[in-house]
XYZ file of C-alpha atoms in Angstrom:
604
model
C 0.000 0.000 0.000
C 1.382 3.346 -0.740
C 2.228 6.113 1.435
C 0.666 9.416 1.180
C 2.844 12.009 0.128
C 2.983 13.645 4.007
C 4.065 10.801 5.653
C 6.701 10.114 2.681
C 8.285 14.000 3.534
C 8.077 12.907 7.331
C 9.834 10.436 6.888
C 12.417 12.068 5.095
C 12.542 15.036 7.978
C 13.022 12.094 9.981
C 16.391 10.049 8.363
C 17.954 13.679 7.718
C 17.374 13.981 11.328
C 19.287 10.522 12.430
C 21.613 10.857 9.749
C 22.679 14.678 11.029
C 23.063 13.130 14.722
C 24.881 10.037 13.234
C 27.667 12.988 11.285
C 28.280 14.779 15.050
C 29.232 11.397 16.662
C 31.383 10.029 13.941
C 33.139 13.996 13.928
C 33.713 13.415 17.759
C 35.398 9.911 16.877
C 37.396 11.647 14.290
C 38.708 14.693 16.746
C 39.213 11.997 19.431
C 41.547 10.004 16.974
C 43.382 13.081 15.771
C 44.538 13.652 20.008
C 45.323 10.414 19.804
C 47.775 10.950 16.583
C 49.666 13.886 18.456
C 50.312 11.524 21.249
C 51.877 9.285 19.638
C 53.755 11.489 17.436
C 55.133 12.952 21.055
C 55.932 9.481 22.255
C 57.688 8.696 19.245
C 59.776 12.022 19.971
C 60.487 10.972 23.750
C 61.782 7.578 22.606
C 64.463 9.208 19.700
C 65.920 11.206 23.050
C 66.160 8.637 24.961
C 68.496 6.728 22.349
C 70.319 9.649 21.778
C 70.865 9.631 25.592
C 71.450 6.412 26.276
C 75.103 4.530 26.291
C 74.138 0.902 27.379
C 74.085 -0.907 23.986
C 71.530 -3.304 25.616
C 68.751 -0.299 26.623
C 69.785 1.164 22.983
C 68.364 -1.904 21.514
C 65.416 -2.056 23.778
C 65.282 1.692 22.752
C 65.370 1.201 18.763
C 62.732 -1.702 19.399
C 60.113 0.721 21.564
C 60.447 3.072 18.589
C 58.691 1.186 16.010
C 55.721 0.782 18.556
C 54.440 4.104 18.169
C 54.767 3.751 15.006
C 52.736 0.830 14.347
C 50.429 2.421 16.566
C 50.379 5.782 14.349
C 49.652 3.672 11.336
C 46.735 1.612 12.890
C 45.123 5.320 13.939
C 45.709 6.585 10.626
C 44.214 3.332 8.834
C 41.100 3.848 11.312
C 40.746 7.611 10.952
C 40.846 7.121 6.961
C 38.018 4.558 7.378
C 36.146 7.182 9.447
C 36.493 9.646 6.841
C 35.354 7.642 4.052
C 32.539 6.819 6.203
C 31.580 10.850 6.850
C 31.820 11.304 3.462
C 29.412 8.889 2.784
C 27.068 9.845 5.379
C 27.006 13.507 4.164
C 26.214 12.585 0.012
C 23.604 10.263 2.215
C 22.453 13.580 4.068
C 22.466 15.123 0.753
C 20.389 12.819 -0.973
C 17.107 13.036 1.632
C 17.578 16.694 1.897
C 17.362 16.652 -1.311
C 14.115 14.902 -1.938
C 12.665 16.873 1.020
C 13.740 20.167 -0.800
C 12.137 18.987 -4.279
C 8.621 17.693 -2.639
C 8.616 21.316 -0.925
C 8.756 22.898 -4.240
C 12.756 23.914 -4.530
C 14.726 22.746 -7.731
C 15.945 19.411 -7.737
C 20.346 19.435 -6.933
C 21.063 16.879 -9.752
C 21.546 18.141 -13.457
C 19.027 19.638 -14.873
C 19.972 18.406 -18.396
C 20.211 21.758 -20.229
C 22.980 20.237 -22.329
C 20.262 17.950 -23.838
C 18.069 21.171 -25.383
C 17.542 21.089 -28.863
C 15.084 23.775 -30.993
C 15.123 21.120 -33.987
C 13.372 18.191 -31.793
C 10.017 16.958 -32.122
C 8.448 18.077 -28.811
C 11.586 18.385 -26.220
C 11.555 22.568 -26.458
C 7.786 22.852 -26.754
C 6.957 20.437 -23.592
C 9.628 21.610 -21.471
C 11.444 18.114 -21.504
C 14.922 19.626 -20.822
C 16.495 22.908 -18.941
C 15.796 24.805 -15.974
C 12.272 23.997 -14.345
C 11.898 20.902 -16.926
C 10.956 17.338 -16.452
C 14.203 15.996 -16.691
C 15.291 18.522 -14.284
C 11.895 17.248 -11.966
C 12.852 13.453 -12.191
C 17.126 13.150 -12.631
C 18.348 11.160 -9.683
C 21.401 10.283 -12.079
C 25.323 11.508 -11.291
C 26.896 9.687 -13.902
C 26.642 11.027 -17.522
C 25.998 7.536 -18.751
C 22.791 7.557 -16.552
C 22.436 11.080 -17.783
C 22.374 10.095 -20.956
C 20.447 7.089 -20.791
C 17.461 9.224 -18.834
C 17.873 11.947 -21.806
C 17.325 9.693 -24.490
C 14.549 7.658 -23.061
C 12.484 10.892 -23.110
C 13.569 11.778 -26.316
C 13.411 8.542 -28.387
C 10.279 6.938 -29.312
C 9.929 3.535 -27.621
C 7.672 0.294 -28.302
C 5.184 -1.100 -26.026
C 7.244 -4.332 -25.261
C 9.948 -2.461 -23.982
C 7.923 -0.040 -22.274
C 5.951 -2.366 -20.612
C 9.314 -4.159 -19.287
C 10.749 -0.926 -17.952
C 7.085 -0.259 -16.274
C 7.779 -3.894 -14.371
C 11.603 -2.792 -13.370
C 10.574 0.603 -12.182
C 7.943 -0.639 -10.325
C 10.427 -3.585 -8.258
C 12.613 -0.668 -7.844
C 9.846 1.634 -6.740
C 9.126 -1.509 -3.802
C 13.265 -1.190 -3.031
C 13.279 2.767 -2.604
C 14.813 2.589 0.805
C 17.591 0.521 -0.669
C 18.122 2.937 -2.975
C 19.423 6.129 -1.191
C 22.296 4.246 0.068
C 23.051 3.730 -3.429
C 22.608 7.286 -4.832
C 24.845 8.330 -1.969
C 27.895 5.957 -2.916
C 27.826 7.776 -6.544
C 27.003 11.608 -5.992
C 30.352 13.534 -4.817
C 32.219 12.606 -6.994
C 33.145 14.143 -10.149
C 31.794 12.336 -13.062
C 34.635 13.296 -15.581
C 37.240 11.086 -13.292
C 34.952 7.896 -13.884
C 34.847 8.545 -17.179
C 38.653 8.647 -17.838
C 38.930 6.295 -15.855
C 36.811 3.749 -18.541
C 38.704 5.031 -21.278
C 41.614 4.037 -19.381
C 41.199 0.371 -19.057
C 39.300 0.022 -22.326
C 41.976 1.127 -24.775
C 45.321 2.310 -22.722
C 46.244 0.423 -19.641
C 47.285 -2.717 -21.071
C 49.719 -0.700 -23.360
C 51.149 1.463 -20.439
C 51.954 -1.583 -18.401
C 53.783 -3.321 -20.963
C 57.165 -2.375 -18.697
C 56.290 -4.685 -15.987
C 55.978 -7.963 -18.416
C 59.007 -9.290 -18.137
C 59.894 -12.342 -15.959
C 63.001 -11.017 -13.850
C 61.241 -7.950 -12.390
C 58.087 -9.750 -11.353
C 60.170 -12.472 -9.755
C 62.916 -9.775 -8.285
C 59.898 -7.682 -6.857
C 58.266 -10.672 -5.370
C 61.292 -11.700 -3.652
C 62.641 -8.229 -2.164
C 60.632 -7.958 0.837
C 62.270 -11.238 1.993
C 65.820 -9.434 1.305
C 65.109 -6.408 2.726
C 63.719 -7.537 5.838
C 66.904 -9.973 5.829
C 69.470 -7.721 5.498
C 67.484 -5.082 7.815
C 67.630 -7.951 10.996
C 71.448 -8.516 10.082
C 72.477 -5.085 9.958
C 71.001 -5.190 13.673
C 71.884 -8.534 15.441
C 74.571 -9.770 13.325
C 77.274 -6.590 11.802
C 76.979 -3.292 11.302
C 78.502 -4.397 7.674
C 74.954 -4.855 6.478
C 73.840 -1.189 6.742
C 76.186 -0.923 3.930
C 74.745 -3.741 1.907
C 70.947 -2.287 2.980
C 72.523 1.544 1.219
C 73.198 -0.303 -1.604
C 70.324 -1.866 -1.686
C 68.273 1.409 -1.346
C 70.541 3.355 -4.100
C 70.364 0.217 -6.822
C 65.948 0.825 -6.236
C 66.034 3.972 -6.032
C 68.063 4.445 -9.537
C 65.331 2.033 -11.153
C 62.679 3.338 -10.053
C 64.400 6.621 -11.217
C 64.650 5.000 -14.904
C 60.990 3.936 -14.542
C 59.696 6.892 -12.950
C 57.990 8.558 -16.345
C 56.199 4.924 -17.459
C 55.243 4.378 -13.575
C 53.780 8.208 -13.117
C 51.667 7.467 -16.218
C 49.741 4.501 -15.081
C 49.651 6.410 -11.816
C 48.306 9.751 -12.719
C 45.452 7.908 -14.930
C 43.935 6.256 -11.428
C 45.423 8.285 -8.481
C 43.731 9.514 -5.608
C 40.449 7.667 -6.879
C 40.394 5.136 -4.473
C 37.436 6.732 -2.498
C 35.561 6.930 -5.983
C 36.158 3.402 -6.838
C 34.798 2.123 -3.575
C 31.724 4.236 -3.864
C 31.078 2.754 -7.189
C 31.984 -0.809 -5.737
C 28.983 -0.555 -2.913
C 27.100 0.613 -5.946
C 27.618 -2.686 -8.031
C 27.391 -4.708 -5.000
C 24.226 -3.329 -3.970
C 23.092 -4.234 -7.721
C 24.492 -7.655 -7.830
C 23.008 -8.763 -3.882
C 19.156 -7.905 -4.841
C 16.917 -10.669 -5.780
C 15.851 -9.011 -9.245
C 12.626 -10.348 -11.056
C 12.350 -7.878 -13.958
C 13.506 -9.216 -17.480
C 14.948 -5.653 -17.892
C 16.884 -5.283 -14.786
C 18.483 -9.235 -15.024
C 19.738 -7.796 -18.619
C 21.704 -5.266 -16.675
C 23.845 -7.975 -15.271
C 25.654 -9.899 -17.889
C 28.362 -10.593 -15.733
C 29.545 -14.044 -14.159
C 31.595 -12.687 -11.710
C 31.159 -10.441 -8.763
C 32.501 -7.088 -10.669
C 32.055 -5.350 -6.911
C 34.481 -7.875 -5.649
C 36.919 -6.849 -8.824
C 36.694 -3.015 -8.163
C 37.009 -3.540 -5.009
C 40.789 -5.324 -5.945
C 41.541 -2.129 -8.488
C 40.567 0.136 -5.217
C 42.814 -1.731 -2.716
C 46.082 -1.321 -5.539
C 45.269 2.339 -5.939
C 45.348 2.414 -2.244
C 48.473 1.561 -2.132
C 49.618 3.434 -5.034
C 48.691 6.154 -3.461
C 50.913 6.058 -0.547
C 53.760 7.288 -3.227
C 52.088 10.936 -2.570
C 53.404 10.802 0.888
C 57.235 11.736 0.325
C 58.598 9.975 3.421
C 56.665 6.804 3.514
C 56.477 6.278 -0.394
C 60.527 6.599 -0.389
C 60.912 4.759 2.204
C 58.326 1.557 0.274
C 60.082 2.066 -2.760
C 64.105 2.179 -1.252
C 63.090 -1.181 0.573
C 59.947 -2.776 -1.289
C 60.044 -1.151 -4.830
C 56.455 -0.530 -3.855
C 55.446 0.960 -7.368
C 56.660 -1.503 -9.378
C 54.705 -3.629 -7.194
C 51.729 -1.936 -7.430
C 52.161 -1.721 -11.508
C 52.612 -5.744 -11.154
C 49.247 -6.090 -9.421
C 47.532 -3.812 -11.403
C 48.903 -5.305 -14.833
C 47.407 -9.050 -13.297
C 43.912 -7.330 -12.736
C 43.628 -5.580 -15.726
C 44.318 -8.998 -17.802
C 41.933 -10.564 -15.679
C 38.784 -8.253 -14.933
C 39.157 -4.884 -17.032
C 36.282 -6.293 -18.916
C 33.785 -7.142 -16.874
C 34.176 -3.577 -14.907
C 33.918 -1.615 -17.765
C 30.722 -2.875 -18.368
C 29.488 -2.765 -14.708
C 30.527 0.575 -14.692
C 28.641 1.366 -17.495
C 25.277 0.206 -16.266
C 24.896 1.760 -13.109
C 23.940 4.663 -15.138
C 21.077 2.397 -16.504
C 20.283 1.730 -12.526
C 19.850 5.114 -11.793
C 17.993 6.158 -14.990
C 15.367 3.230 -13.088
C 15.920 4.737 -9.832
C 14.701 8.117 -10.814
C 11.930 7.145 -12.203
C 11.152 4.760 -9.402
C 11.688 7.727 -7.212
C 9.222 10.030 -8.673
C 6.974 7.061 -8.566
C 7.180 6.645 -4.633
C 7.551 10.653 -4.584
C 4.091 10.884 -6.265
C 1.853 8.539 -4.840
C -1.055 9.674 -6.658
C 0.140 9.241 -9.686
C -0.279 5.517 -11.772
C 1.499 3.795 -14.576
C -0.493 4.061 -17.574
C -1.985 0.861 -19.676
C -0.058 1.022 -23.101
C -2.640 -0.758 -25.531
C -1.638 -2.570 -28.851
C -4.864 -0.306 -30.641
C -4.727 3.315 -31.302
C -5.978 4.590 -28.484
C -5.739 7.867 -26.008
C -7.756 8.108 -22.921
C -7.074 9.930 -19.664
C -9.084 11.142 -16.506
C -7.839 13.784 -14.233
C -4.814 14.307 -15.993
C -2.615 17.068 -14.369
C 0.788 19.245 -15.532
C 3.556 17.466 -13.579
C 5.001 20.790 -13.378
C 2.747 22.632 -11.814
C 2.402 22.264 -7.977
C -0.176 20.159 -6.848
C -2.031 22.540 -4.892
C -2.388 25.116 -8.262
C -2.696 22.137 -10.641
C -6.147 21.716 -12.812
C -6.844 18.258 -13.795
C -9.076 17.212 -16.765
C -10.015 14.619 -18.416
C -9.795 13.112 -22.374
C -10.579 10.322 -24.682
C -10.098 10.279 -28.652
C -12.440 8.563 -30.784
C -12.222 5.428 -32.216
C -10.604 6.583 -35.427
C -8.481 9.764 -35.246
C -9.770 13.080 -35.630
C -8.332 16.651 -35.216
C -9.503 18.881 -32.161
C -9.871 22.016 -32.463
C -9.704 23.787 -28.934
C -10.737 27.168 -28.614
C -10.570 29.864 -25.941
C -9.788 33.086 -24.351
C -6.172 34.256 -23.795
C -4.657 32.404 -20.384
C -7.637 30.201 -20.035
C -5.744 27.158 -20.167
C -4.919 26.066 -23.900
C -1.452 26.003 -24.402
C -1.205 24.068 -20.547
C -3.470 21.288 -21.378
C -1.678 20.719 -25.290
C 1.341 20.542 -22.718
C -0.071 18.448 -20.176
C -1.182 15.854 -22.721
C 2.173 15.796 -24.600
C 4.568 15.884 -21.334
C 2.537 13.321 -19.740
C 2.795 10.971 -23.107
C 6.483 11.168 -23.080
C 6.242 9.789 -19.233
C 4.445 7.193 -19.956
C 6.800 5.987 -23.059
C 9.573 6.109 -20.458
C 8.309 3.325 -18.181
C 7.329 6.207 -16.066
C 3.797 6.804 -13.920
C 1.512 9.760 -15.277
C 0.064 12.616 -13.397
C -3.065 11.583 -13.989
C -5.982 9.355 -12.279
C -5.804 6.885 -15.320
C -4.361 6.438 -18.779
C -4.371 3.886 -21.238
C -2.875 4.948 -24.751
C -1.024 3.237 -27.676
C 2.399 4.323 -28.894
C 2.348 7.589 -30.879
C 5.581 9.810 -31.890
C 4.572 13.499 -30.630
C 4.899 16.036 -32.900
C 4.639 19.699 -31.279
C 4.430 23.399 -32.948
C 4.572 26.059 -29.851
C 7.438 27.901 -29.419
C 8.241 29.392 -32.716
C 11.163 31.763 -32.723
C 12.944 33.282 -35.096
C 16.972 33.344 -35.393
C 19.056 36.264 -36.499
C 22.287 33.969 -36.513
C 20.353 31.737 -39.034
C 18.482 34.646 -40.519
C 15.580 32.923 -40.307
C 12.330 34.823 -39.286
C 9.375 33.725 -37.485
C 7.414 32.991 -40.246
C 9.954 31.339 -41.789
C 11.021 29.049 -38.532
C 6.894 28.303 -38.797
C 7.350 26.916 -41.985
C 9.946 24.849 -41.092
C 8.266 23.568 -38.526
C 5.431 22.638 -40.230
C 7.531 20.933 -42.938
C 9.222 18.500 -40.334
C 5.543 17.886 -38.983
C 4.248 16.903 -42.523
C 7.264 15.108 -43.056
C 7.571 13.177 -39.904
C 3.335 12.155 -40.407
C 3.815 10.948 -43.891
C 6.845 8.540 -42.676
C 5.287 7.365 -39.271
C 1.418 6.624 -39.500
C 1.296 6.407 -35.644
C 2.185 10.346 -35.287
C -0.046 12.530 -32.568
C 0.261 16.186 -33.557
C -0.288 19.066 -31.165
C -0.302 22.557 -32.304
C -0.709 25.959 -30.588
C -1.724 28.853 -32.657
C -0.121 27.985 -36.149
C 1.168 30.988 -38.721
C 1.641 33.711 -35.472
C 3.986 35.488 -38.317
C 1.389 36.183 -41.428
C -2.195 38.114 -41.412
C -4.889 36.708 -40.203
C -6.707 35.450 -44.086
C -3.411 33.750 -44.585
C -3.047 32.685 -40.959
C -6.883 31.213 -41.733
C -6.413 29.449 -44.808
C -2.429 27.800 -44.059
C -4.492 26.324 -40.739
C -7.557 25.204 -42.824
C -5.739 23.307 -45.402
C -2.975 21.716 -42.705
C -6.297 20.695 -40.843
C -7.410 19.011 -43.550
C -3.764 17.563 -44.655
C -4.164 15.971 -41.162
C -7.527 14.825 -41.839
C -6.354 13.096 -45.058
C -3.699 11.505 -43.328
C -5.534 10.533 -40.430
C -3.175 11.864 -38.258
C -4.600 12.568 -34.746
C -3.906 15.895 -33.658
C -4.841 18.762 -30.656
C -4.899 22.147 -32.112
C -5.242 25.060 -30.139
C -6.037 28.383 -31.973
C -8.203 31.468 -31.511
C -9.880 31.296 -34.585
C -13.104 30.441 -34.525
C -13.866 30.023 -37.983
C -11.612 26.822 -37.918
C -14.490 25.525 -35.390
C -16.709 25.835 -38.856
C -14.692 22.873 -39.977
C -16.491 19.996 -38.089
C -19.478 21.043 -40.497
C -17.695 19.497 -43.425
C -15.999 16.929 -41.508
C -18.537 15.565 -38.843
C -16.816 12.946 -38.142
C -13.107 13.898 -38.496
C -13.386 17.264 -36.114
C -14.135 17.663 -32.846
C -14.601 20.987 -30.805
C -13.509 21.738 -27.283
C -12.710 25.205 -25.794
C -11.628 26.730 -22.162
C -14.036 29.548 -21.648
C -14.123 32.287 -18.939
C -16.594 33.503 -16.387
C -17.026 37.584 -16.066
C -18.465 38.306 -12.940
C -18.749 42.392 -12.163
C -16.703 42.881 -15.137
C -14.193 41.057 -13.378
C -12.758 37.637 -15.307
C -12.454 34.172 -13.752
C -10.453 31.326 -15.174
C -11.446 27.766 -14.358
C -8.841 26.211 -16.808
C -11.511 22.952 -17.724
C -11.839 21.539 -20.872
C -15.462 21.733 -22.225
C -17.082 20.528 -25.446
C -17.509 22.702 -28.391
C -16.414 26.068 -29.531
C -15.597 28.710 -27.448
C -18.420 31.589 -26.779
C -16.701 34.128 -24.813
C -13.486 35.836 -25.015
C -11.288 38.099 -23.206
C -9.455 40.198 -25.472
C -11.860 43.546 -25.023
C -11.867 43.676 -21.404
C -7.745 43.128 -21.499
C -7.323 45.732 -23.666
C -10.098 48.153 -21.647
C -7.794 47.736 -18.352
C -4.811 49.117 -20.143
C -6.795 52.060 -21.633
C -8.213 50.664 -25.134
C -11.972 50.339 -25.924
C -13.352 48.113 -28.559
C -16.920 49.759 -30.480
């Protein structure tokens, strides 16, 4: 049973709430660790005087053994403080995540992207129904920080679909919708991070890792860096129970690894600079996989998401633990003092050149479909967001029929609902009305609420059962002085690509607002009469908004090809009153004379 919408923003109020208490403790934890650091540090310090001090050769040793415990202690602190730091981190893109969702349901713009880069004048319906941009439906539904999920979201509101795969997205978004609580923890393991570092990251083992490793092949330096932790630790335990002689083996020792990793150093800083410091990205995008690889799935579309044998979270999770290490090299001291003793990044190239022959694969392509998870997940989330809203039947038939169907854009508490049902056969609809009384919303709310339900997305609407139609809008005209193209001319164009795009797809839904704004009115007339009727003869079904009621004389000629609706207005004490519901019919009263009275002008 679903929620309603106030308990789903209490209970958001209520994990930012837990989640903000959880942050304090693990800070305390954090500061508590740090005092702990500076003790040690001053420990360590007390112990180098007294071996400076000391003459007994006996306490000396004693001496040089006490100083490595502070150090092993330091490093155990450290290891736990870094754990508690990825673990804030998490906890605030967590925090992030339901403040966000509490933020959009109370009206303020959603903190993912909004998808501007997606805009494009030259599309079918994406400028005219607000599918893109600032205050746009992808900007109302994007739970996605990757630009593969990006991109995935973009074009499945752009694209036409088919009702198979619809219908199998419908099923995935709805087991998602059942998992929402799941899915937070998810979101939060990919936002933070920048998405341009994953991305180079892919390139990286798709096409140049296996060539930049190609130093580390041979058989002598795998063996020889295999072995040298035995040596050095050897030589290390002689130098101090045996001779002093061997601190002059272990110096040349250091110099003969330092030299070669000199030689190395621009082939090793390569492979190093490609993955470096992304440790803490890699394991958020592990938890990610591993959350998608330990749910029971049931959808057909979501079990096609994971073509892989293997746990891929368990293989990311390898890449992150190398790059960990790698990544001690940024620390001066203790990456000189791996590589004089360990040739640590040799070792780390060695270990990364065995996991990229065995698992570069498979990770590439995990990588690549959590976008295709949280394209799901954002539509899942508007789902459980919007509990009034349903899925809409997609029938085989041409069909189009809606009750209370609402602008998903417009709040709730200001939104007008109507409802709508085409005939049997298509016809064209001629709606007519008074400025602002609702006509361009409604041509809108139809289209924007089509393009949700061809997503696999619920509708703002009551019900709706349609059939698969590519939308075809004419709305915002505007001319171009870069293309020097004027209105009328951009109309034309328009209307070309319309008559195009219905003679090569039969299953084309047209809706139109006001056609041939940039010609006189006995042109504007006669272009809309005889694209009416090219729509007629087509059989193309189509909404078309206009204030001319002359085109309302059509139905007379073609009873049953036209139908007439209008939005009227009510004018009470001269005063007008809007109540934005579709009617049948033509339009009987109109506005314009009293608009044009308040700002001074009076019609005879």
């Amino acid at each position: 049973m679903q929620k309603p919408q106030q308990e789903i923003i209490a209970g958001y109020q209520n994990k930012i709430k837990h989640i903000t208490a959880d942050i304090d403790q693990t800070k305390k934890l954090i500061d508590q660790l740090s005092l702990l650091r500076i003790a040690l540090f001053l420990t360590e310090i007390l112990f180098f005087v007294l071996l400076l001090r000391s003459a007994d050769d006996s306490l000396r040793i004693l001496i040089q053994i006490c100083l490595l415990l502070p150090v092993i202690a330091f490093a155990v602190v450290v290891r736990r403080q870094s754990r508690l730091d990825r673990e804030i981190d998490y906890k605030k893109q967590l925090l992030w995540v339901y403040q966000n969702e509490w933020n959009i349901l109370h009206g303020t713009a959603n903190g993912y992207d909004h998808g501007k880069v997606f805009e494009c004048e030259q599309h079918p319906y994406a400028s005219d129904l607000d599918i893109f941009g600032a205050s746009s439906l992808f900007a109302l539904i994007n739970r996605c920080s990757t630009k593969n999920g990006n991109r995935l979201l973009a074009k499945n509101l752009a694209e036409k679909s088919n009702r198979d795969r619809i219908l199998s997205r419908q099923e995935a978004v709805k087991e998602i919708t059942d998992k929402i609580a799941e899915t937070y923890s998810f979101r939060a393991n990919l936002h933070g991070y920048d998405p341009d570092k994953i991305e180079q990251i892919k390139i990286q083992l798709k096409s140049q890792l296996g060539e930049q490793l190609g130093f580390v092949k041979g058989s002598f330096m795998r063996f020889y860096v295999k072995l040298v932790p035995y040596i050095s630790i050897t030589v290390v335990l002689a130098a101090l129970l045996v001779s002093s002689v061997f601190w002059k083996v272990l110096a040349l020792l250091i110099v003969v690894h330092i030299g070669w990793n000199v030689l190395l150093g621009s082939k090793i800083n390569k492979v190093f600079y490609s993955f470096g410091g992304s440790s803490n990205l890699l394991n958020g995008y592990a938890s990610a996989i591993l959350w998608t690889e330990s749910q029971n799935w049931k959808s057909s579309y979501t079990l096609s998401l994971l073509d892989s044998k293997i746990p891929v979270s368990k293989e990311i999770k390898a890449l992150t633990k190398i790059i960990e290490n790698f990544d001690a090299r940024l620390n001066i001291i203790v990456g000189g003092i791996l590589n004089a003793l360990l040739l640590w990044d040799l070792k780390c190239c060695i270990h990364l050149a065995i996991w990229y022959k065995s698992s570069s694969k498979d990770v590439i392509a995990a990588l690549d479909h959590l976008g295709d998870f949280e394209e799901l997940i954002s539509l899942a989330t508007t789902a459980y967001n919007q509990p009034d809203w349903v899925f809409p039947v997609i029938k085989d038939q041409f069909a189009l029929t809606t009750t209370r169907i609402g602008h998903p854009l417009i709040h709730e508490q200001l939104r007008v609902n109507n409802d709508f049902r085409v005939e049997v056969k298509p016809t064209v609809d001629i709606v007519t009305g008074s400025n602002m009384a609702g006509k361009s919303t409604f041509l809108r709310t139809l289209g924007i609420n089509m393009v949700l339900a061809y997503a696999g997305a619920p509708v703002c609407a009551g019900m709706m059962q349609l059939s698969v139609f590519s939308i075809n809008t004419y709305m915002r005209i505007k001319d171009s002085l870069n293309e020097s193209t004027s209105t009328f001319k951009a109309e034309l164009n328009r209307l070309k690509m319309i008559l195009d795009n219905v003679v090569k797809d039969k299953d084309t839904f047209v809706l139109i607002d006001e056609m041939l704004r940039g010609t006189n009115s006995r042109d504007k007339y006669l272009g809309s009469k005889v694209f009416i009727q090219k729509l007629i003869g087509e059989k193309t079904p189509a909404l078309f908004a206009t204030h001319d009621l002359q085109l309302a004389n059509l139905i007379t000629d073609h009873p049953e090809a036209v139908r007439n609706f209008h939005f009227d207005i009510q004018i009470t004490d001269g005063e007008m009153r809007f109540d934005y519901l579709l009617k049948h019919g033509p339009c009987k009263t109109f506005n314009a004379a009293i608009l044009l009275q308040e700002i001074g002008l009076t019609l005879d």
